[in-house]
XYZ file of C-alpha atoms in Angstrom:
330
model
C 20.959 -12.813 -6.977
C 21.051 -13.045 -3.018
C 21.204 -16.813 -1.607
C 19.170 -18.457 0.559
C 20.799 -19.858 3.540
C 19.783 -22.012 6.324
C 19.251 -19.056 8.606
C 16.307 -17.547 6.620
C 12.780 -18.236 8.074
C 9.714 -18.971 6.288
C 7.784 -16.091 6.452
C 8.552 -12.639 8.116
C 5.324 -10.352 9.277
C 6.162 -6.846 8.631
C 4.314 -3.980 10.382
C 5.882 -0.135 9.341
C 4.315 1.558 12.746
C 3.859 5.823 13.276
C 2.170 6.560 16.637
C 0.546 3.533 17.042
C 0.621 2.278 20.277
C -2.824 2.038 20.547
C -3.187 -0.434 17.418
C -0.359 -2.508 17.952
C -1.815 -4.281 21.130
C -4.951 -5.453 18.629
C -2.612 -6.607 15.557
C -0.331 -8.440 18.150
C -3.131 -10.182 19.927
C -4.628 -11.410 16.376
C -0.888 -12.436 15.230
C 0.112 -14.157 18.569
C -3.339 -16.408 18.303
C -2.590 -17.771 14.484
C -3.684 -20.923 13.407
C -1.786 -23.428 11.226
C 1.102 -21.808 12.273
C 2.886 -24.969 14.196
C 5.386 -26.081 11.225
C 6.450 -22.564 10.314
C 9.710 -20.734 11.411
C 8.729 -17.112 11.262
C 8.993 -13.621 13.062
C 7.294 -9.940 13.612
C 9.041 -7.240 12.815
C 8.033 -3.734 13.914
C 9.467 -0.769 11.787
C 9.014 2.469 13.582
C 8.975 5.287 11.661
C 9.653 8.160 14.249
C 6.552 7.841 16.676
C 6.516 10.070 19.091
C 4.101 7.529 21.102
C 5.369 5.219 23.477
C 5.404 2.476 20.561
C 8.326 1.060 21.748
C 7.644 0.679 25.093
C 4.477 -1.493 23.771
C 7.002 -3.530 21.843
C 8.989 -4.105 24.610
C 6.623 -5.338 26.502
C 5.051 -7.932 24.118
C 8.741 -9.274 23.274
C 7.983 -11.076 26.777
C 5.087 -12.378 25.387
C 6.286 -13.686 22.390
C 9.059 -15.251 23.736
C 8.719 -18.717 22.589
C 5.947 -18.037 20.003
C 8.255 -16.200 17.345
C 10.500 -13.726 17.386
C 9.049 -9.946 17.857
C 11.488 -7.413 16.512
C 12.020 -3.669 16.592
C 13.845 -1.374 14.538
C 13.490 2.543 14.161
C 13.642 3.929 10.814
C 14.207 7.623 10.601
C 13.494 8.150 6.967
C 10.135 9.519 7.119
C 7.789 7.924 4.771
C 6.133 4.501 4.293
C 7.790 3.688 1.448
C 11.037 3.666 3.740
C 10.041 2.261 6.851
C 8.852 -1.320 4.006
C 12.575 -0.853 2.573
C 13.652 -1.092 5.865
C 11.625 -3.974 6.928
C 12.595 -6.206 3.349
C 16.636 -5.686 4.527
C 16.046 -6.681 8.165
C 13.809 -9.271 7.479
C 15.002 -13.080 7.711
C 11.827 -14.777 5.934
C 11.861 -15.973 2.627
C 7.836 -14.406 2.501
C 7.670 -11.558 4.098
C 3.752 -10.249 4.961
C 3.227 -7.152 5.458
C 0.385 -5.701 7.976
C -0.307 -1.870 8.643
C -0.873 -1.305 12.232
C -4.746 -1.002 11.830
C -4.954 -4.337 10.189
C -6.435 -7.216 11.982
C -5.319 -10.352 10.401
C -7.767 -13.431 10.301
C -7.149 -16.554 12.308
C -5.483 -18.698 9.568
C -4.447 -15.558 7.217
C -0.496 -16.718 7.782
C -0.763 -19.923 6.867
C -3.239 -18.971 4.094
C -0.740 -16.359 2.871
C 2.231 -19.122 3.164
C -0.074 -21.890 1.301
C -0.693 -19.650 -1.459
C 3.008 -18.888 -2.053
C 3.792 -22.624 -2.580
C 0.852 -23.005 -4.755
C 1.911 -20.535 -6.970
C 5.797 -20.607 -7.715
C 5.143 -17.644 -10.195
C 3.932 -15.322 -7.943
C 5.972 -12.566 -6.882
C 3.264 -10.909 -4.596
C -0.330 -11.678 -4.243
C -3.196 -9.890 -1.401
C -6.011 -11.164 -0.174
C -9.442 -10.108 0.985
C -9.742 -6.673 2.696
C -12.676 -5.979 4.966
C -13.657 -2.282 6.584
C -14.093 -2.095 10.247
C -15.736 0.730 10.470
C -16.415 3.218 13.829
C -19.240 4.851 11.946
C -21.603 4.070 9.016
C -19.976 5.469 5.771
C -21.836 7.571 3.176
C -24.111 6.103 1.103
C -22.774 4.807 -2.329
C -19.075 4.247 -0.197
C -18.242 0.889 -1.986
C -17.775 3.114 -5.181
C -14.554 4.063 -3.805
C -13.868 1.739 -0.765
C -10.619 1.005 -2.851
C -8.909 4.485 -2.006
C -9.064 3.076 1.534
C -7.534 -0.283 0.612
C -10.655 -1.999 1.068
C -10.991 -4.926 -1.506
C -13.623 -7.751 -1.420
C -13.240 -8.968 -5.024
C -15.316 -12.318 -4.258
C -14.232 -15.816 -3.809
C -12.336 -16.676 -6.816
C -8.320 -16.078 -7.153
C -7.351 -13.989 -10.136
C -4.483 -11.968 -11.713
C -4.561 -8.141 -10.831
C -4.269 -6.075 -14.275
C -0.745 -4.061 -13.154
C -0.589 -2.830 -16.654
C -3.580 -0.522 -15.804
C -2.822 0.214 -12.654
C -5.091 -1.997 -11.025
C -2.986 -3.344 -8.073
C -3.676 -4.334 -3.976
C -2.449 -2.171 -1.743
C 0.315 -2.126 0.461
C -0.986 -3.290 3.394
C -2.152 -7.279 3.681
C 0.553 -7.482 1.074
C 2.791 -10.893 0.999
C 6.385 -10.780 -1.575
C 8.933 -12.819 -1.705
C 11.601 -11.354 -0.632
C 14.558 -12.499 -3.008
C 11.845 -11.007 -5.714
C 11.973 -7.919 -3.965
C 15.754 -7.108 -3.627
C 16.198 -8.061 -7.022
C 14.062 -5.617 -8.702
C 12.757 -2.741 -6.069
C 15.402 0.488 -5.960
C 16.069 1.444 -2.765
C 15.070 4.801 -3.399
C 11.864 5.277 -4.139
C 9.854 7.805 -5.962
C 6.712 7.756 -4.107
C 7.469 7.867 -0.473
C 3.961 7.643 0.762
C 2.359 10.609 3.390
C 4.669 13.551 4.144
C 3.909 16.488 5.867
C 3.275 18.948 3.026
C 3.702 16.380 0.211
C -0.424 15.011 -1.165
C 0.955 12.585 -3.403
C 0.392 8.697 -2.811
C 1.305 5.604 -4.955
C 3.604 4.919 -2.410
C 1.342 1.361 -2.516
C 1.625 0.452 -6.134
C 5.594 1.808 -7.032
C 7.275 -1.351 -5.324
C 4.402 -3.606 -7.155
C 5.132 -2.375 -10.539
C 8.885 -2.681 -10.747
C 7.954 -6.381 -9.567
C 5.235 -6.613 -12.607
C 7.333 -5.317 -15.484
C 10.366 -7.992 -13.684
C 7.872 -11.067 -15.438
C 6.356 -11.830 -11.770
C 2.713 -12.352 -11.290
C 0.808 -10.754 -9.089
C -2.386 -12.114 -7.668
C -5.681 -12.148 -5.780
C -6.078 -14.716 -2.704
C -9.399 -14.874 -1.747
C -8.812 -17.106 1.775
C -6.640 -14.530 2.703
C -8.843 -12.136 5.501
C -7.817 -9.150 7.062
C -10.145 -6.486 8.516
C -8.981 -2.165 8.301
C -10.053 -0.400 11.066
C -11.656 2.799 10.022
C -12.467 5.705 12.501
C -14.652 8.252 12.047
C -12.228 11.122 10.672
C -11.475 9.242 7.638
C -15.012 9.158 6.272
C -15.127 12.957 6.398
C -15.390 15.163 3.831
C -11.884 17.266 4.279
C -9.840 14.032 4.358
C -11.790 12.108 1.565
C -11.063 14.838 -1.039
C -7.524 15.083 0.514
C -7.167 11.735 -0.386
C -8.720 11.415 -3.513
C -5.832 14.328 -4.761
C -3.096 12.602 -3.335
C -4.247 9.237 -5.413
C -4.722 11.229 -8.463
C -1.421 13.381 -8.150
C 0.721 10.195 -8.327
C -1.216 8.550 -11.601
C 1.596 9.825 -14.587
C 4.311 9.128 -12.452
C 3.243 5.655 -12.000
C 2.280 4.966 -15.654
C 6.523 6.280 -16.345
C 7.600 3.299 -14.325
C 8.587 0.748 -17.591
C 8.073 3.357 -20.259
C 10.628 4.183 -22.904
C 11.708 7.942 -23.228
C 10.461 7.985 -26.783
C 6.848 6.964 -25.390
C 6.741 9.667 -22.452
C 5.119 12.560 -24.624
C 2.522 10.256 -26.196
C 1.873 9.420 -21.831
C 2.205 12.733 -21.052
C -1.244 13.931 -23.609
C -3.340 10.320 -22.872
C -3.292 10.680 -18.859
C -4.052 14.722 -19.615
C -6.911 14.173 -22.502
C -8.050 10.862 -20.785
C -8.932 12.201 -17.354
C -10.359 15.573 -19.016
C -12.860 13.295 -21.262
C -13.681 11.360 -17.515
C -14.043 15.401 -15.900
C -16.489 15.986 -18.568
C -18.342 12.952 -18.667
C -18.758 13.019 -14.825
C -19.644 16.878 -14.843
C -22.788 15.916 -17.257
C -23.753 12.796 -15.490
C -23.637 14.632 -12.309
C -24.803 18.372 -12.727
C -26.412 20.223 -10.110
C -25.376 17.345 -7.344
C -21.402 17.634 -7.000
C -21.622 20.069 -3.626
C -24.328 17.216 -2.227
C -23.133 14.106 -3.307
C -19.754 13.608 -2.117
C -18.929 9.885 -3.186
C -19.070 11.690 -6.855
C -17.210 15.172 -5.442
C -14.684 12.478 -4.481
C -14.776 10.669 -8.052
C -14.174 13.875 -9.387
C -11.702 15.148 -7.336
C -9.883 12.097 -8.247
C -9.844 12.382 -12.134
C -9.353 16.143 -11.681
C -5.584 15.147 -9.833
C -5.345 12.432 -12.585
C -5.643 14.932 -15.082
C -2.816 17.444 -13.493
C -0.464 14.753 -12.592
C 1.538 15.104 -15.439
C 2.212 18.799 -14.309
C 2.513 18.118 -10.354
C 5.005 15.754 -11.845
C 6.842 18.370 -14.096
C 6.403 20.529 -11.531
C 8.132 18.554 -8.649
C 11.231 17.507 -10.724
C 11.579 20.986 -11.164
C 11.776 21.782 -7.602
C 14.218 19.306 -6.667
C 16.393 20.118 -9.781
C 16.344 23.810 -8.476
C 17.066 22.605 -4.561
C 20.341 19.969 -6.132
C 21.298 23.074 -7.828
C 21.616 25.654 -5.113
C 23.112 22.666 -2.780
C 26.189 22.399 -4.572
């Protein structure tokens, strides 16, 4: 178990950054004007994950502006992959909280101090999210809150409550707070998931770190006073990247529901997530005939259960692969 010592600060903001030096001037701004901020010791840090932007030319420039707010710090992380540039960020980070923000996240006024308050409120929470509004460029589709949870959009009212990890219903990544020393103790630093690749669909990225911390005995829960606002242009409401994203979410489903499950119980996994999602491909075939190449909130639905339901196989399929690339390595 790591120590606390006298150096750590009370909350570190974590932002994993690719190409975003057009965001990062709006998250700063919104971070630099916190309220209820005055009695806590905390920092940014930036984790660039191989932009090829001038990102860290816009860092520079706002560590002048910071100076004497908090501390704004930059580190590049090569490891491609989102999952690596958040392992990154939890071993340079100095906060005993650490919060972490995508770069098209616009944090509330008072969502630090909310996010803080909330940690000392509840001792047996190991991570907890808050409220996540879409900023969006253009109207989306109609029927859109249906699946406004793909694009980490969660307004789940004004009550707190415990997410259900045990079914997979988790927050995602971004507008996330952990403790830290919860983190290190039960997150491997290699992940499974690694989050968008270049050639590589599969997500979960989101939920992997969240479910090691679940099956640990930590809570996880739902802040509703915590606000923070996704922007979302107008290419990520069309139809090429919704469906690319629904497969990407499905793809990753079996290999989620292995993390915490004995060898013995794999098989029985293995035939539930395959006859499960087929029973949801049927029922939503019938419920939607004749309207799947007009209606795209169901295509989407469908594509989704569809990638559930062959997850088991990408799965099989991908240790495979890499058991065949080890192989000719050596």
């Amino acid at each position: 178990m790591s120590e606390l010592t006298a150096e750590d600060l009370d909350i570190s903001v974590a932002i994993p950054a690719y190409n975003g030096a057009t965001r990062l001037p709006k998250i700063l701004d919104k971070l630099l004007t916190q309220t209820g901020v005055e009695k806590l010791s905390w920092e940014i840090i930036i984790v660039d994950n191989n932009s090829s932007d001038n990102t860290f030319e816009i860092i520079q420039n706002y560590q002048k502006i910071y100076n004497g707010n908090c501390h704004l710090r930059y580190f590049l992380e090569p490891e491609q992959g989102a999952a690596f540039a958040r392992l990154r960020a939890v071993r340079e980070a100095k906060g005993q909280l650490i919060a972490f923000l995508d770069d098209d996240n616009l944090p509330a006024p008072n969502w630090l101090s909310e996010a803080y308050s909330f940690g000392l409120e509840h001792p047996q929470a190991g991570a907890w999210s808050g409220q996540i509004h879409g900023d969006f460029e253009v109207n989306p589709p109609e029927n859109f809150e249906r699946i406004q949870a793909f694009l980490a959009i969660r307004e789940h009212g004004s009550n707190p409550y415990l997410f259900d990890a045990d079914n997979l219903r988790l927050p995602p990544g971004a507008a996330l707070v952990v403790r830290k020393q919860v983190w290190r103790e039960n997150v491997p630093q290699r992940p499974n998931l690694s989050g968008k690749l270049p050639g590589i669909l599969v997500q979960g990225d989101d939920y992997e770190p969240l479910l090691y911390i679940h099956y640990a005995g930590w809570e996880i829960w739902y802040n509703p006073t915590m606000h923070t606002y996704h922007q979302i242009p107008r290419w990520r409401l069309e139809r090429d990247y919704l469906l690319t994203l629904a497969r990407g979410c499905g793809l990753c489903i079996f290999q989620l529901s292995l993390i915490n499950t004995k060898n013995w119980q794999k098989p029985i996994v293995f035939i539930k997530t395959i006859l499960g999602n087929l029973r949801r491909v049927l029922k939503h075939r019938i419920h939607y005939r004749g309207q799947l190449k007009s209606n795209l909130i169901a295509l989407f639905e469908m594509e989704f259960y569809l990638a559930s339901m062959m997850s088991p196989f990408y799965y099989l399929k991908s240790n495979l692969r890499k058991g065949l690339k080890n192989k000719f390595a050596l």
